[in-house]
Amino acid sequence: AMPLADHLEARERTRAARAGRVRGLMAGTDPDRLAVRADEAIDACERALEGAGCGTVGTEEGPVRLVDVVRALTIEARLLADRCGVVPDRAGAAQALRACSQVLGERFGGLSIELRVPPTTAVQLRAPGGGPVHHRGTPPNVVETDPDTFWALCTGALTWERAHEEHLLRVSGVHAAEVARMLPVVSPR
């Protein structure tokens, strides 16, 4: 089964076709109803994650673990909520952030940089250009930010440079800023 990062990339390639289907479903639906649907989708994703097994399901993109399908849909539900101006509940927002963190771990997993988003998630990453490996204690390269900033970075709504200029990132270590090369996690919409 393909990992979450590959599944998201495959879904990006089929986004235009899905968007056409969605436009057909949305025809004549008012924004308030769409906002409610987005909120319901995030809630459903959260509930599904709690009891998701490790079974594999067939998707348009190929076989994927059920839990990764739900995680991908959680990210997409959060993107839809953003577009509709809906603020997702804390649990739904946290699930989308954890899914983004997982994608980063799959694409750039390693032991040279720790990305922290308290109280939601943290992930160990490798510096794309190489870097020291740590095994215990505080890693030599740390990036810490808040959940809203992490989401904005993951979706391309905020650049690393702007986040750094606005003091939304706490960065330590010579390789920590290499996280910028790993973002965004999903294509900006």
mmCIF file of C-alpha atoms in Angstrom, residues 37-124:
data_model
loop_
_atom_site.group_PDB
_atom_site.id
_atom_site.type_symbol
_atom_site.label_atom_id
_atom_site.label_comp_id
_atom_site.label_asym_id
_atom_site.label_seq_id
_atom_site.Cartn_x
_atom_site.Cartn_y
_atom_site.Cartn_z
ATOM 1 C CA ARG A 37 -20.697 20.124 5.295
ATOM 2 C CA ALA A 38 -17.016 20.948 5.823
ATOM 3 C CA ASP A 39 -17.475 20.897 9.601
ATOM 4 C CA GLU A 40 -19.306 17.557 9.364
ATOM 5 C CA ALA A 41 -16.501 16.130 7.203
ATOM 6 C CA ILE A 42 -13.833 17.127 9.731
ATOM 7 C CA ASP A 43 -15.862 15.594 12.571
ATOM 8 C CA ALA A 44 -16.335 12.387 10.583
ATOM 9 C CA CYS A 45 -12.620 12.195 9.854
ATOM 10 C CA GLU A 46 -11.798 12.585 13.523
ATOM 11 C CA ARG A 47 -14.203 9.795 14.498
ATOM 12 C CA ALA A 48 -12.876 7.541 11.740
ATOM 13 C CA LEU A 49 -9.282 8.073 12.873
ATOM 14 C CA GLU A 50 -10.133 6.911 16.379
ATOM 15 C CA GLY A 51 -11.256 3.487 15.202
ATOM 16 C CA ALA A 52 -9.418 3.138 11.885
ATOM 17 C CA GLY A 53 -7.793 -0.201 11.383
ATOM 18 C CA CYS A 54 -4.705 -0.970 9.373
ATOM 19 C CA GLY A 55 -6.589 -2.499 6.461
ATOM 20 C CA THR A 56 -5.855 -1.477 2.898
ATOM 21 C CA VAL A 57 -8.506 0.016 0.664
ATOM 22 C CA GLY A 58 -8.606 0.564 -3.063
ATOM 23 C CA THR A 59 -8.693 4.184 -4.204
ATOM 24 C CA GLU A 60 -8.581 5.895 -7.589
ATOM 25 C CA GLU A 61 -4.866 6.348 -6.952
ATOM 26 C CA GLY A 62 -4.154 2.736 -5.931
ATOM 27 C CA PRO A 63 -4.167 0.710 -2.707
ATOM 28 C CA VAL A 64 -3.780 2.806 0.441
ATOM 29 C CA ARG A 65 -4.033 2.035 4.127
ATOM 30 C CA LEU A 66 -7.463 3.067 5.391
ATOM 31 C CA VAL A 67 -5.974 5.263 8.088
ATOM 32 C CA ASP A 68 -3.962 7.145 5.439
ATOM 33 C CA VAL A 69 -7.051 7.687 3.294
ATOM 34 C CA VAL A 70 -8.771 9.208 6.297
ATOM 35 C CA ARG A 71 -5.716 11.347 7.087
ATOM 36 C CA ALA A 72 -5.597 12.640 3.505
ATOM 37 C CA LEU A 73 -9.297 13.441 3.653
ATOM 38 C CA THR A 74 -8.763 15.209 6.972
ATOM 39 C CA ILE A 75 -6.261 17.525 5.279
ATOM 40 C CA GLU A 76 -8.639 18.114 2.393
ATOM 41 C CA ALA A 77 -11.554 18.781 4.760
ATOM 42 C CA ARG A 78 -9.448 21.359 6.596
ATOM 43 C CA LEU A 79 -8.531 22.995 3.270
ATOM 44 C CA LEU A 80 -12.221 23.136 2.346
ATOM 45 C CA ALA A 81 -13.101 24.604 5.730
ATOM 46 C CA ASP A 82 -10.471 27.306 5.201
ATOM 47 C CA ARG A 83 -11.881 28.155 1.775
ATOM 48 C CA CYS A 84 -15.388 28.421 3.227
ATOM 49 C CA GLY A 85 -14.267 30.528 6.188
ATOM 50 C CA VAL A 86 -15.119 27.833 8.729
ATOM 51 C CA VAL A 87 -12.944 27.436 11.799
ATOM 52 C CA PRO A 88 -12.644 23.694 12.455
ATOM 53 C CA ASP A 89 -12.916 22.345 15.957
ATOM 54 C CA ARG A 90 -9.663 21.786 17.822
ATOM 55 C CA ALA A 91 -9.654 18.008 17.393
ATOM 56 C CA GLY A 92 -10.265 18.161 13.640
ATOM 57 C CA ALA A 93 -7.597 20.811 13.191
ATOM 58 C CA ALA A 94 -5.144 18.740 15.235
ATOM 59 C CA GLN A 95 -5.763 15.650 13.098
ATOM 60 C CA ALA A 96 -4.980 17.627 9.929
ATOM 61 C CA LEU A 97 -1.748 18.905 11.513
ATOM 62 C CA ARG A 98 -0.722 15.402 12.571
ATOM 63 C CA ALA A 99 -1.354 14.178 9.035
ATOM 64 C CA CYS A 100 0.874 16.958 7.651
ATOM 65 C CA SER A 101 3.535 16.046 10.187
ATOM 66 C CA GLN A 102 3.325 12.413 9.074
ATOM 67 C CA VAL A 103 3.788 13.437 5.434
ATOM 68 C CA LEU A 104 6.911 15.395 6.355
ATOM 69 C CA GLY A 105 8.201 12.379 8.282
ATOM 70 C CA GLU A 106 7.610 10.086 5.314
ATOM 71 C CA ARG A 107 9.259 12.436 2.840
ATOM 72 C CA PHE A 108 12.126 13.683 5.001
ATOM 73 C CA GLY A 109 12.327 11.335 7.989
ATOM 74 C CA GLY A 110 15.570 11.381 9.903
ATOM 75 C CA LEU A 111 17.283 12.431 13.080
ATOM 76 C CA SER A 112 18.889 15.799 12.393
ATOM 77 C CA ILE A 113 16.007 18.281 12.876
ATOM 78 C CA GLU A 114 13.076 18.192 15.250
ATOM 79 C CA LEU A 115 9.965 20.114 14.169
ATOM 80 C CA ARG A 116 7.700 20.826 17.136
ATOM 81 C CA VAL A 117 4.126 22.096 17.036
ATOM 82 C CA PRO A 118 3.010 22.018 20.662
ATOM 83 C CA PRO A 119 0.678 20.711 21.894
ATOM 84 C CA THR A 120 -0.277 18.947 18.677
ATOM 85 C CA THR A 121 2.613 17.148 17.013
ATOM 86 C CA ALA A 122 6.357 16.779 16.542
ATOM 87 C CA VAL A 123 8.399 15.025 13.884
ATOM 88 C CA GLN A 124 12.046 14.083 13.398
#
